[in-house]
Coordinates of C-alpha atoms and ligand atoms in Angstrom, one line a residue:
Chain T
M1 CA -37.1 31.1 -4.7
N2 CA -35.5 34.3 -5.6
E3 CA -31.9 33.3 -5.0
Q4 CA -32.5 30.2 -7.0
D5 CA -33.5 32.3 -10.0
E6 CA -30.4 34.3 -10.0
F7 CA -28.4 31.1 -10.4
D8 CA -29.9 30.4 -13.8
G9 CA -28.0 33.4 -15.2
D10 CA -24.5 33.3 -16.5
R11 CA -23.1 35.1 -13.5
F12 CA -24.5 36.6 -10.4
D13 CA -24.0 40.1 -11.5
G14 CA -25.2 39.7 -15.1
D15 CA -23.3 42.5 -16.7
E16 CA -19.7 41.7 -17.2
S17 CA -17.9 45.0 -17.4
V18 CA -14.3 44.9 -18.6
D19 CA -13.2 48.2 -16.9
H20 CA -13.4 48.1 -13.2
A21 CA -14.5 51.6 -12.4
P22 CA -17.3 51.3 -9.9
A23 CA -20.6 52.7 -10.8
P24 CA -21.6 55.4 -8.3
D25 CA -24.8 53.7 -7.4
Q26 CA -23.3 50.2 -7.1
A27 CA -24.6 48.0 -4.3
P28 CA -22.3 47.5 -1.3
A29 CA -19.9 44.6 -1.6
L30 CA -21.0 43.2 1.7
I31 CA -24.0 43.7 4.0
M32 CA -24.2 41.7 7.2
E33 CA -27.1 42.1 9.5
K34 CA -27.2 40.3 12.8
A35 CA -25.0 37.6 11.4
R36 CA -24.5 34.9 14.0
K37 CA -22.4 31.8 14.1
V38 CA -22.8 29.3 16.9
Y39 CA -20.7 26.2 17.3
P40 CA -22.5 23.6 19.5
M41 CA -20.1 22.0 21.9
A42 CA -20.5 18.9 24.1
D43 CA -22.2 20.7 27.0
S44 CA -22.2 24.3 25.9
E45 CA -21.9 26.4 22.7
V46 CA -19.3 28.8 21.3
V47 CA -20.7 32.0 19.8
A48 CA -18.0 32.7 17.3
L49 CA -19.9 35.6 15.7
D50 CA -22.4 37.5 17.8
D51 CA -25.1 39.3 15.8
A52 CA -22.5 41.1 13.7
D53 CA -23.5 44.1 11.6
I54 CA -21.2 45.4 8.9
V55 CA -21.4 47.1 5.5
V56 CA -18.5 47.3 3.1
E57 CA -19.1 49.6 0.2
A58 CA -18.3 48.5 -3.3
D59 CA -14.8 49.9 -3.5
E60 CA -14.1 50.2 0.2
M61 CA -11.1 48.6 2.0
V62 CA -11.8 47.7 5.6
A63 CA -9.3 46.6 8.2
L64 CA -10.8 44.0 10.6
V65 CA -8.9 44.3 13.9
G66 CA -9.3 42.4 17.1
P67 CA -7.6 39.9 19.4
S68 CA -7.2 36.3 18.6
G69 CA -10.4 34.4 18.9
S70 CA -12.6 37.5 18.5
G71 CA -14.3 36.1 15.4
K72 CA -12.5 37.8 12.5
T73 CA -11.9 34.6 10.6
T74 CA -15.5 33.5 11.2
L75 CA -16.8 36.8 9.8
C76 CA -14.7 36.5 6.7
S77 CA -15.6 32.9 6.2
I78 CA -19.3 33.8 6.3
A79 CA -18.8 36.8 4.1
G80 CA -17.0 34.6 1.6
G81 CA -19.5 31.8 1.5
I82 CA -17.2 29.3 3.2
L83 CA -19.4 29.0 6.3
S84 CA -23.2 29.5 6.6
P85 CA -24.4 31.8 9.3
T86 CA -26.5 30.2 12.0
S87 CA -28.8 33.2 11.6
G88 CA -28.8 36.7 10.2
R89 CA -28.6 38.2 6.7
V90 CA -25.6 38.2 4.4
V91 CA -25.6 39.9 1.1
V92 CA -22.5 39.8 -1.1
G93 CA -22.3 42.0 -4.2
G94 CA -26.1 42.3 -4.1
V95 CA -26.8 38.6 -3.8
D96 CA -28.4 37.4 -0.6
I97 CA -26.5 34.3 0.3
S98 CA -28.0 33.9 3.9
T99 CA -29.8 30.7 3.0
F100 CA -27.6 29.2 0.3
G101 CA -26.7 25.6 0.4
P102 CA -23.2 24.1 -0.2
K103 CA -23.6 24.0 -4.0
Q104 CA -24.7 27.6 -4.2
L105 CA -22.0 28.7 -1.8
T106 CA -19.4 27.0 -4.0
R107 CA -20.6 29.2 -6.8
V108 CA -20.5 32.3 -4.6
R109 CA -16.8 31.5 -3.9
R110 CA -16.1 30.9 -7.5
E111 CA -17.7 34.0 -8.9
L112 CA -18.2 36.7 -6.2
V113 CA -15.3 36.6 -3.8
G114 CA -11.6 36.2 -3.7
F115 CA -9.6 34.7 -0.8
V116 CA -6.0 35.3 0.3
F117 CA -5.4 32.9 3.2
Q118 CA -3.2 33.2 6.2
S119 CA -0.9 30.4 5.1
V120 CA -0.1 30.6 1.4
N121 CA -1.9 27.8 -0.2
L122 CA -0.7 27.5 -3.8
V123 CA -0.9 24.3 -5.8
P124 CA 2.7 23.1 -5.4
F125 CA 3.0 21.4 -8.8
L126 CA 1.7 24.4 -10.8
T127 CA 3.7 27.4 -11.9
A128 CA 2.7 30.9 -10.8
R129 CA 0.8 31.5 -13.9
E130 CA -1.0 28.1 -13.8
N131 CA -1.9 28.8 -10.2
L132 CA -3.8 31.8 -11.4
L133 CA -5.4 29.9 -14.3
V134 CA -6.7 27.2 -11.9
V135 CA -9.5 29.7 -11.1
D136 CA -10.6 29.7 -14.7
E137 CA -10.6 25.9 -14.8
L138 CA -12.9 25.6 -11.8
G139 CA -15.9 27.0 -13.6
R140 CA -16.9 27.6 -17.1
R141 CA -13.6 28.0 -18.9
T142 CA -13.0 31.2 -20.8
G143 CA -9.5 30.3 -22.1
A144 CA -7.8 33.1 -23.9
P145 CA -9.3 36.0 -21.8
A146 CA -8.3 34.2 -18.6
R147 CA -4.7 33.8 -19.9
R148 CA -4.6 37.5 -20.8
R149 CA -5.9 38.4 -17.4
A150 CA -3.4 36.1 -15.6
D151 CA -0.5 37.7 -17.6
Q152 CA -1.7 41.2 -16.8
L153 CA -2.0 40.4 -13.1
L154 CA 1.4 38.8 -12.9
E155 CA 2.8 41.9 -14.7
E156 CA 1.1 44.2 -12.2
L157 CA 2.2 42.1 -9.2
G158 CA 5.8 42.3 -10.5
L159 CA 5.9 38.6 -11.2
A160 CA 6.1 38.6 -15.0
D161 CA 9.6 37.0 -14.9
R162 CA 8.4 34.5 -12.3
A163 CA 5.4 33.2 -14.3
K164 CA 7.0 29.9 -15.0
N165 CA 8.3 29.3 -11.5
L166 CA 6.8 26.7 -9.2
P167 CA 5.8 27.9 -5.7
G168 CA 8.8 26.1 -4.3
Q169 CA 11.1 28.4 -6.3
L170 CA 9.5 31.6 -5.1
S171 CA 10.2 33.6 -2.0
G172 CA 7.5 34.1 0.7
G173 CA 6.6 37.5 -0.6
Q174 CA 6.4 36.3 -4.2
R175 CA 4.1 33.4 -3.2
Q176 CA 1.9 35.8 -1.3
R177 CA 1.7 38.0 -4.4
V178 CA 0.7 34.9 -6.5
A179 CA -2.0 34.3 -4.0
I180 CA -3.3 37.8 -4.4
G181 CA -3.3 37.4 -8.2
R182 CA -5.3 34.2 -7.8
A183 CA -7.9 36.0 -5.6
L184 CA -8.3 38.6 -8.3
M185 CA -8.6 36.2 -11.3
N186 CA -12.4 35.8 -11.1
D187 CA -12.9 39.6 -11.0
P188 CA -14.6 39.4 -7.5
K189 CA -16.8 41.9 -5.8
L190 CA -15.0 41.4 -2.5
V191 CA -11.6 40.0 -1.6
L192 CA -11.0 38.6 1.9
F193 CA -7.5 38.8 3.3
D194 CA -7.0 36.7 6.4
E195 CA -3.8 38.1 8.0
P196 CA -2.1 38.3 4.7
T197 CA 1.2 39.5 6.1
S198 CA 1.5 37.4 9.2
A199 CA 4.1 35.1 7.6
L200 CA 6.2 38.0 6.2
D201 CA 8.6 40.3 8.0
T202 CA 7.5 43.9 8.6
K203 CA 9.2 45.5 5.6
L204 CA 7.9 42.9 3.2
G205 CA 4.5 43.0 4.9
M206 CA 4.2 46.7 4.3
A207 CA 5.2 46.3 0.6
V208 CA 2.6 43.6 0.1
M209 CA 0.0 45.8 1.8
E210 CA 0.9 48.6 -0.5
L211 CA 0.4 46.3 -3.4
I212 CA -2.9 45.0 -2.1
R213 CA -4.1 48.6 -1.7
D214 CA -3.0 49.6 -5.3
E215 CA -4.6 46.5 -6.8
M216 CA -7.9 47.0 -5.0
K217 CA -8.1 50.7 -5.6
S218 CA -7.2 50.5 -9.3
R219 CA -9.9 47.9 -9.8
G220 CA -12.4 49.3 -7.5
I221 CA -12.8 46.0 -5.6
A222 CA -13.8 46.0 -2.0
A223 CA -11.6 44.2 0.5
I224 CA -11.6 43.1 4.1
V225 CA -8.1 42.8 5.6
V226 CA -8.0 40.8 8.8
T227 CA -5.0 41.8 11.0
H228 CA -4.0 42.4 14.5
D229 CA -1.2 44.6 13.4
E230 CA -2.3 48.2 13.8
R231 CA 0.3 49.4 11.2
I232 CA -1.6 47.5 8.6
T233 CA -4.7 49.6 9.2
Q234 CA -3.1 52.7 7.7
F235 CA -3.5 51.1 4.2
C236 CA -7.2 50.8 4.6
D237 CA -10.1 53.3 4.4
R238 CA -11.3 52.5 7.9
S239 CA -10.9 50.0 10.7
V240 CA -13.6 47.8 12.2
H241 CA -12.8 46.4 15.6
M242 CA -14.1 43.0 16.9
E243 CA -14.1 41.5 20.4
D244 CA -15.8 38.3 21.6
G245 CA -17.6 37.7 18.3
K246 CA -19.1 41.2 18.3
V247 CA -18.4 44.0 15.8
L248 CA -17.7 47.1 18.0
Chain K
M1 CA -9.3 17.6 -14.6
K2 CA -6.5 19.5 -16.2
L3 CA -5.1 19.9 -12.7
A4 CA -5.2 16.1 -12.2
L5 CA -3.4 15.4 -15.5
R6 CA -0.8 18.1 -14.7
E7 CA -0.1 16.5 -11.4
L8 CA 0.5 13.1 -13.1
R9 CA 2.9 14.8 -15.5
R10 CA 4.8 17.0 -13.1
Q11 CA 5.0 14.6 -10.2
P12 CA 5.2 11.1 -11.8
G13 CA 7.3 9.9 -8.9
R14 CA 4.2 10.1 -6.6
F15 CA 2.4 7.6 -8.8
A16 CA 5.4 5.4 -9.6
A17 CA 4.9 2.8 -6.9
A18 CA 1.2 2.4 -7.6
G19 CA 1.9 2.3 -11.3
M20 CA 4.5 -0.4 -10.9
I21 CA 2.2 -2.6 -8.8
L22 CA -0.7 -2.1 -11.3
T23 CA 1.7 -3.0 -14.1
L24 CA 2.6 -6.3 -12.4
I25 CA -1.1 -7.0 -11.7
A26 CA -1.9 -6.2 -15.3
L27 CA 0.8 -8.5 -16.5
L28 CA -0.4 -11.3 -14.2
L29 CA -3.9 -10.8 -15.5
M30 CA -2.8 -10.9 -19.1
F31 CA -0.6 -13.9 -18.5
L32 CA -3.3 -15.8 -16.7
G33 CA -5.8 -14.9 -19.3
G34 CA -3.4 -15.8 -22.1
L35 CA -2.7 -19.2 -20.4
L36 CA -6.5 -19.9 -20.2
D37 CA -7.0 -18.9 -23.8
G38 CA -4.0 -21.1 -24.8
L39 CA -5.3 -24.1 -22.8
I40 CA -8.9 -23.7 -24.1
R41 CA -7.6 -23.3 -27.6
S42 CA -5.4 -26.4 -27.4
S43 CA -8.4 -28.3 -26.0
T44 CA -11.0 -27.3 -28.4
G45 CA -9.2 -26.5 -31.6
A46 CA -10.1 -29.7 -33.4
V47 CA -13.8 -29.5 -32.5
R48 CA -14.0 -25.8 -33.5
A49 CA -12.4 -26.7 -36.8
L50 CA -15.1 -29.2 -37.7
D51 CA -16.8 -28.0 -40.8
A52 CA -20.3 -28.7 -39.6
D53 CA -23.0 -27.2 -37.5
V54 CA -24.2 -30.1 -35.3
L55 CA -22.4 -33.0 -33.7
V56 CA -24.4 -36.2 -33.0
F57 CA -23.3 -38.6 -30.3
S58 CA -25.1 -41.8 -29.2
S59 CA -27.1 -41.0 -26.1
S60 CA -25.0 -43.1 -23.7
A61 CA -21.8 -41.4 -24.7
E62 CA -22.0 -38.3 -22.5
N63 CA -20.6 -36.3 -25.4
A64 CA -17.4 -38.4 -25.6
F65 CA -16.2 -39.7 -28.9
L66 CA -14.7 -42.9 -27.4
R67 CA -18.0 -44.0 -25.7
S68 CA -20.1 -43.1 -28.7
R69 CA -21.4 -45.4 -31.5
V70 CA -23.5 -44.4 -34.5
E71 CA -24.8 -47.3 -36.6
P72 CA -25.8 -46.8 -40.3
A73 CA -29.5 -47.2 -39.4
L74 CA -29.3 -44.4 -36.9
R75 CA -27.5 -42.3 -39.4
A76 CA -30.3 -42.8 -41.9
T77 CA -32.8 -41.5 -39.3
V78 CA -30.7 -38.4 -38.8
D79 CA -30.4 -37.9 -42.6
A80 CA -34.1 -37.7 -42.8
V81 CA -34.5 -35.0 -40.2
D82 CA -35.8 -31.7 -41.4
G83 CA -33.0 -29.2 -41.8
V84 CA -30.3 -31.8 -42.2
E85 CA -28.5 -31.4 -45.5
Q86 CA -25.7 -33.8 -45.1
T87 CA -24.2 -36.1 -42.5
A88 CA -20.6 -37.3 -42.2
G89 CA -19.1 -39.9 -40.0
I90 CA -16.3 -39.1 -37.6
G91 CA -14.2 -40.9 -35.0
V92 CA -11.1 -40.2 -33.1
L93 CA -8.3 -42.2 -31.6
Q94 CA -5.7 -40.9 -29.2
L95 CA -2.3 -42.5 -29.4
G96 CA 1.5 -42.0 -29.5
A97 CA 3.2 -41.2 -32.8
R98 CA 6.9 -42.0 -33.5
M99 CA 9.0 -39.9 -35.8
P100 CA 11.6 -41.7 -37.9
D101 CA 15.0 -42.0 -36.2
S102 CA 13.5 -41.1 -32.8
G103 CA 14.0 -43.2 -29.7
P104 CA 11.4 -45.8 -28.6
R105 CA 10.0 -43.6 -25.8
E106 CA 10.0 -40.3 -27.7
L107 CA 6.4 -40.3 -28.6
L108 CA 4.2 -37.4 -29.8
D109 CA 0.8 -37.3 -28.3
I110 CA -1.7 -37.2 -31.1
A111 CA -5.4 -37.5 -31.8
L112 CA -6.1 -39.2 -35.1
F113 CA -9.4 -38.0 -36.5
G114 CA -11.1 -40.1 -39.2
T115 CA -13.8 -38.2 -40.9
E116 CA -15.7 -38.0 -44.1
L117 CA -15.5 -34.2 -44.1
P118 CA -12.1 -32.5 -44.0
P119 CA -11.6 -29.9 -41.2
R120 CA -12.7 -26.5 -42.4
S121 CA -13.8 -26.1 -46.0
D122 CA -10.4 -25.1 -47.4
G123 CA -8.7 -28.5 -47.3
A124 CA -9.5 -31.7 -49.2
L125 CA -9.5 -35.0 -47.3
P126 CA -6.1 -36.7 -47.7
A127 CA -5.8 -40.0 -49.6
E128 CA -5.5 -43.4 -47.9
G129 CA -2.5 -43.7 -45.6
E130 CA -2.0 -40.0 -45.6
V131 CA -2.8 -37.4 -42.9
L132 CA -3.0 -33.6 -42.4
A133 CA -1.1 -32.7 -39.2
D134 CA -1.8 -30.0 -36.7
E135 CA 0.7 -27.2 -37.1
S136 CA 2.0 -27.5 -33.6
L137 CA 3.7 -30.7 -34.7
R138 CA 5.9 -28.7 -37.0
Q139 CA 7.7 -27.3 -33.9
R140 CA 8.3 -30.9 -32.8
G141 CA 10.1 -31.6 -36.0
V142 CA 7.4 -33.1 -38.1
T143 CA 7.7 -32.1 -41.8
E144 CA 5.7 -32.6 -44.9
G145 CA 6.4 -36.0 -46.4
M146 CA 7.5 -37.5 -43.1
V147 CA 6.2 -41.0 -42.2
L148 CA 4.9 -41.3 -38.7
E149 CA 4.4 -44.6 -37.0
L150 CA 1.2 -44.6 -34.9
G151 CA 0.7 -46.6 -31.7
P152 CA 2.1 -49.9 -30.6
G153 CA 1.1 -51.3 -33.9
R154 CA 3.4 -48.8 -35.6
S155 CA 0.8 -48.1 -38.3
P156 CA 2.6 -45.8 -40.9
V157 CA 0.9 -42.6 -42.1
T158 CA 2.5 -40.0 -44.3
V159 CA 2.1 -36.3 -43.5
V160 CA 0.9 -34.4 -46.6
G161 CA 0.0 -31.0 -45.1
F162 CA -0.7 -29.0 -42.0
T163 CA -3.8 -27.5 -40.4
T164 CA -3.9 -24.6 -38.0
D165 CA -5.5 -24.5 -34.5
T166 CA -6.7 -28.1 -34.5
S167 CA -5.5 -29.5 -31.1
Y168 CA -7.8 -31.9 -29.3
L169 CA -7.5 -31.9 -25.5
G170 CA -4.0 -30.7 -25.7
Q171 CA -3.0 -33.2 -28.3
A172 CA -2.1 -32.4 -31.9
A173 CA -4.7 -33.7 -34.3
L174 CA -3.9 -35.8 -37.4
W175 CA -6.7 -35.8 -40.0
T176 CA -7.4 -38.6 -42.3
G177 CA -10.3 -40.4 -44.1
P178 CA -12.4 -43.0 -42.4
Q179 CA -10.6 -45.9 -44.1
T180 CA -7.2 -45.2 -42.7
W181 CA -8.6 -44.3 -39.3
R182 CA -10.4 -47.7 -39.2
E183 CA -7.2 -49.5 -40.1
V184 CA -5.1 -47.8 -37.5
L185 CA -7.9 -48.5 -34.9
G186 CA -7.9 -52.2 -35.8
E187 CA -4.1 -52.4 -35.6
N188 CA -3.8 -50.7 -32.3
R189 CA -7.1 -51.0 -30.4
P190 CA -8.7 -54.1 -31.8
D191 CA -11.1 -54.1 -28.9
Q192 CA -12.5 -50.8 -30.1
L193 CA -12.8 -51.7 -33.7
L194 CA -16.0 -50.6 -35.3
G195 CA -17.8 -52.4 -38.1
P196 CA -17.8 -51.0 -41.6
D197 CA -19.9 -47.8 -41.8
V198 CA -20.1 -47.5 -38.0
F199 CA -18.8 -44.3 -36.7
Q200 CA -18.3 -42.8 -33.2
A201 CA -20.3 -39.7 -34.1
L202 CA -21.9 -37.8 -36.9
L203 CA -21.2 -34.3 -38.3
V204 CA -24.3 -32.6 -39.6
R205 CA -24.5 -29.8 -42.0
L206 CA -27.7 -27.9 -42.1
T207 CA -29.8 -26.7 -45.0
P208 CA -29.4 -22.9 -45.4
G209 CA -31.5 -20.9 -42.9
S210 CA -31.9 -23.7 -40.3
D211 CA -31.2 -23.1 -36.7
A212 CA -28.5 -25.5 -35.3
A213 CA -29.9 -25.8 -31.8
A214 CA -33.4 -26.5 -33.2
V215 CA -32.2 -29.1 -35.6
A216 CA -30.2 -30.8 -32.8
E217 CA -33.4 -31.1 -30.8
R218 CA -35.3 -32.5 -33.8
I219 CA -32.6 -35.1 -34.4
D220 CA -32.8 -36.4 -30.8
E221 CA -36.6 -36.5 -31.1
A222 CA -36.4 -38.4 -34.4
T223 CA -34.1 -41.0 -33.0
G224 CA -36.2 -41.5 -29.9
A225 CA -33.5 -40.1 -27.7
A226 CA -31.0 -42.7 -29.0
T227 CA -28.8 -39.7 -29.9
A228 CA -27.5 -36.7 -27.9
S229 CA -26.9 -33.9 -30.4
L230 CA -25.4 -30.5 -29.8
T231 CA -24.1 -27.6 -31.8
V232 CA -20.5 -27.7 -32.7
V233 CA -20.0 -24.5 -30.7
A234 CA -21.6 -26.0 -27.6
A235 CA -19.6 -29.2 -28.1
A236 CA -16.3 -27.3 -27.7
D237 CA -17.5 -26.2 -24.3
T238 CA -18.5 -29.6 -23.1
L239 CA -15.1 -31.2 -23.8
P240 CA -13.6 -32.6 -20.6
G241 CA -11.7 -30.1 -18.6
V242 CA -12.7 -27.0 -20.6
Q243 CA -15.3 -25.7 -18.1
E244 CA -13.2 -26.6 -15.1
Q245 CA -10.2 -24.8 -16.6
Q246 CA -12.4 -21.8 -17.3
A247 CA -13.9 -21.8 -13.8
T248 CA -10.5 -22.1 -12.1
F249 CA -8.8 -19.4 -14.2
N250 CA -11.7 -17.1 -13.9
Q251 CA -11.6 -17.4 -10.2
I252 CA -7.9 -16.6 -10.1
I253 CA -8.5 -13.6 -12.5
G254 CA -11.3 -12.5 -10.2
V255 CA -9.0 -12.6 -7.2
T256 CA -6.4 -10.6 -9.1
V257 CA -8.9 -8.0 -10.1
T258 CA -9.9 -7.8 -6.4
I259 CA -6.3 -7.2 -5.5
A260 CA -6.2 -4.4 -8.1
I261 CA -9.2 -2.8 -6.5
V262 CA -7.6 -3.0 -3.1
V263 CA -4.3 -1.5 -4.4
V264 CA -6.1 1.4 -6.1
A265 CA -8.4 2.0 -3.2
L266 CA -5.5 2.1 -0.7
F267 CA -3.3 4.2 -2.9
F268 CA -5.8 6.8 -3.7
A269 CA -7.2 6.8 -0.2
L270 CA -3.7 7.7 1.0
L271 CA -3.3 10.3 -1.7
T272 CA -6.6 11.8 -0.7
I273 CA -5.6 12.1 2.9
E274 CA -2.3 13.7 1.8
R275 CA -4.2 16.2 -0.4
A276 CA -6.8 17.2 2.2
G277 CA -5.2 20.6 2.6
L278 CA -5.1 21.2 -1.1
Y279 CA -8.6 20.0 -1.6
G280 CA -9.7 22.4 1.1
V281 CA -8.1 25.4 -0.7
L282 CA -9.5 24.4 -4.0
K283 CA -13.0 24.1 -2.6
A284 CA -12.5 27.4 -0.8
I285 CA -11.8 29.1 -4.2
G286 CA -14.8 27.4 -5.8
A287 CA -13.9 23.9 -6.9
E288 CA -16.7 21.4 -6.8
S289 CA -16.3 18.1 -5.0
R290 CA -17.5 16.4 -8.1
S291 CA -14.6 17.8 -10.2
L292 CA -12.1 17.0 -7.6
F293 CA -13.3 13.4 -7.4
G294 CA -13.4 13.4 -11.2
G295 CA -9.8 14.3 -11.2
L296 CA -9.0 11.5 -8.9
V297 CA -10.8 9.0 -11.1
L298 CA -9.1 10.4 -14.2
Q299 CA -5.7 9.9 -12.5
A300 CA -6.6 6.3 -11.7
V301 CA -7.8 5.7 -15.2
V302 CA -4.7 7.2 -16.8
L303 CA -2.4 5.3 -14.5
T304 CA -4.2 2.1 -15.1
T305 CA -4.1 2.6 -18.9
L306 CA -0.4 3.3 -18.8
S307 CA 0.3 0.3 -16.6
C308 CA -1.8 -1.9 -18.9
S309 CA 0.1 -0.6 -22.0
I310 CA 3.4 -1.5 -20.4
A311 CA 2.1 -4.8 -19.2
A312 CA 0.7 -5.5 -22.7
V313 CA 4.1 -4.9 -24.3
A314 CA 5.7 -7.2 -21.6
A315 CA 3.0 -9.9 -22.2
V316 CA 3.6 -9.9 -26.0
G317 CA 7.4 -10.0 -25.3
L318 CA 6.9 -12.9 -23.0
D319 CA 4.8 -14.7 -25.6
L320 CA 7.5 -14.3 -28.1
A321 CA 10.2 -15.3 -25.7
I322 CA 8.6 -18.5 -24.5
P323 CA 9.5 -21.3 -27.0
P324 CA 6.5 -22.5 -28.9
G325 CA 4.9 -25.6 -27.6
S326 CA 6.3 -25.4 -24.1
V327 CA 3.6 -23.2 -22.4
P328 CA 0.2 -22.9 -24.1
L329 CA 0.3 -19.2 -23.7
R330 CA -1.9 -17.3 -26.2
I331 CA -1.8 -13.5 -26.0
S332 CA -4.6 -12.1 -28.1
A333 CA -5.7 -8.5 -28.6
L334 CA -9.1 -9.4 -27.1
R335 CA -7.5 -10.7 -23.9
L336 CA -5.3 -7.6 -23.6
I337 CA -8.3 -5.3 -24.0
T338 CA -10.4 -7.4 -21.6
S339 CA -7.7 -7.2 -19.0
L340 CA -7.6 -3.4 -19.5
V341 CA -11.3 -3.2 -19.1
Y342 CA -11.3 -5.3 -15.9
L343 CA -8.6 -3.1 -14.4
L344 CA -10.3 0.1 -15.4
V345 CA -13.4 -1.0 -13.6
A346 CA -11.2 -2.0 -10.7
A347 CA -9.6 1.5 -10.8
V348 CA -13.0 3.3 -10.7
V349 CA -14.3 1.0 -8.0
G350 CA -11.1 1.5 -6.0
C351 CA -11.5 5.3 -6.3
A352 CA -15.1 5.1 -5.1
F353 CA -13.7 4.3 -1.6
S354 CA -12.2 7.8 -1.5
L355 CA -15.4 9.5 -2.6
R356 CA -16.7 10.2 0.9
R357 CA -13.4 11.6 2.0
V358 CA -13.2 14.0 -0.9
L359 CA -16.8 15.1 -0.3
R360 CA -16.2 15.6 3.4
V361 CA -13.2 18.0 3.0
D362 CA -14.4 21.3 4.4
P363 CA -13.5 24.5 2.5
A364 CA -13.4 26.1 6.0
S365 CA -10.2 24.0 6.6
A366 CA -8.4 26.4 4.2
I367 CA -9.0 29.5 6.2
G368 CA -7.8 30.6 9.5
S369 CA -7.2 27.2 11.0
S370 CA -3.9 28.4 12.4
S371 CA -5.2 31.5 14.1
Ligands
ADP401 N1 -15.0 25.0 14.0 C1 -15.1 25.6 15.2 N2 -15.6 24.9 16.2 C2 -15.7 25.5 17.4 N3 -15.3 26.7 17.7 C3 -14.8 27.4 16.7 C4 -14.6 26.9 15.4 N4 -14.0 27.9 14.7 C5 -13.8 28.9 15.5 N5 -14.3 28.7 16.7 C6 -14.2 29.6 17.8 O1 -14.9 30.8 17.5 C7 -14.2 31.9 18.0 C8 -13.8 32.8 16.9 O2 -12.8 32.2 16.1 P1 -12.1 32.9 14.9 O3 -13.1 33.5 14.0 O4 -11.2 32.0 14.3 O5 -11.3 34.1 15.6 P2 -10.1 35.0 15.1 O6 -9.9 34.8 13.6 O7 -10.5 36.4 15.4 O8 -8.9 34.6 15.8 C9 -13.0 31.3 18.8 O9 -13.4 31.2 20.2 C10 -12.8 29.9 18.2 O10 -12.3 29.1 19.2
MG402 MG1 -8.3 34.1 12.5

């Protein structure tokens, strides 16, 4: 099987470039074709994602907008290898993950994508810096390069002086920034933000969005930002609307 | 893995309760084991100290010295068996010993061994009227040069030295030559008196290279089953009470280990439930179930090892605090390590009950559940 072969390599993408400038001919970060997710219920079924088509270019930042229950989280979960689609094709960073099993999807999450969750989910007994380094400890450890990367990210995120603080000692905005740093630790192709500012007040939310935009653009990493706040969309290259599981 | 160790270090309070219970269980395990070792040791010391390979009883004796008789003719038959280098007569007599100046009811329980071979190769057999005494008697006030009066006949013997680890069925052994033993036997149990050159049992030393079990079989064959021979090692196990003690204590130890499994299983099951959210997030960012479960086991193993270390220190302290001779507690390194191994196995088995729960945590639980 073709996907199987790609797992024998060190990483999915093979070449590990240190600078993050996107090559002009780089593959899209995400291609979804007729991606469908159906939850069977007792006597009916819920179509959470209804034949969704979406392409996110390698350095593109897309806002995913839609009412609650329209399938935004489901789309992100499938794009990030957290859920498998019931049918359809999903290609992340050039790797077709449509038919991947749980083990392969774990590796997709570890190596190809980054997540920033709605509720900030840092490891409570680890410092900000250690929360970033956890990512390195999940897979094949790189040690010193990972520590350098963590320090650099903390610096960029304005957290250098908070590196040794536990999450409990950080403000909501600071915790969200640590979560952003964690999502970038594995040098992903695509970062998925599920309502990243919903727990923050407007002013702080805008500041975090600005930071997200700067980080993504300077690294040339693609992002999908789920929101139902129209003001967030101004930070993105374009908006994609969803309704009833369909991409409009 | 690193995550699991960090959690132990940063949030030790979370593990304190389980650690305390495990420490108590470990201490109980070490104490029980130590008690068993002490009891077995005080039962079998004298037999283990015999400087021979095979012990020959008469066949009707059921391996008990008191019921056994070996006549000179039988001994000659044994002497002729292939692999037998040397035989020595042995007999034992259990009675009370009185120290000088002690009250009429203050008796020491002793076992007087009369033998043609001294216990272990290092000592020589004491002269007539003299005995070597088991070291435990020192704690009871027996000193070198002291004259003990044995039994109702008050047969006097002089203590000329001490031997280590030579208790017999919980009684301290006195070692003497056959002559003195026979005299004391006649003065105190005239009914059991044996004729000259008749012994209760025979000690057999083998020619180099012979197999003890095989020679024991050949002896019984040669005597036409008039003897029941067994290796000295096996003889220690057949002493009355030894196997019963072992069985009883091992049952209690088994129950204790089972309790440890339950404690670990419950504690880590609760911990796993508590951590479901964290596991979900870690899986969502690429952690494998295997490494999460590995971290859990690692925590249990470290916790158990710490608990056992504390318990081991406590057990050694207890051993030192208990006055010698009162409780037959014997804390050995082997017993401490065995207890640790039992509890480590219990910890891993206990963790296994949480394996399914760790595997079942869905990474999807990390994302969007609140939308
Ligand atoms: N695990 C699930 N089981 C059943 N239905 C689900 C499950 N997850 C989501 N859904 C349903 O799928 C639809 C889309 O959900 P979701 O993607 O979370 O929407 P959004 O993030 O846009 O609010 C909703 O109707 C939701 O109730
Ligand atoms: Mg959602």
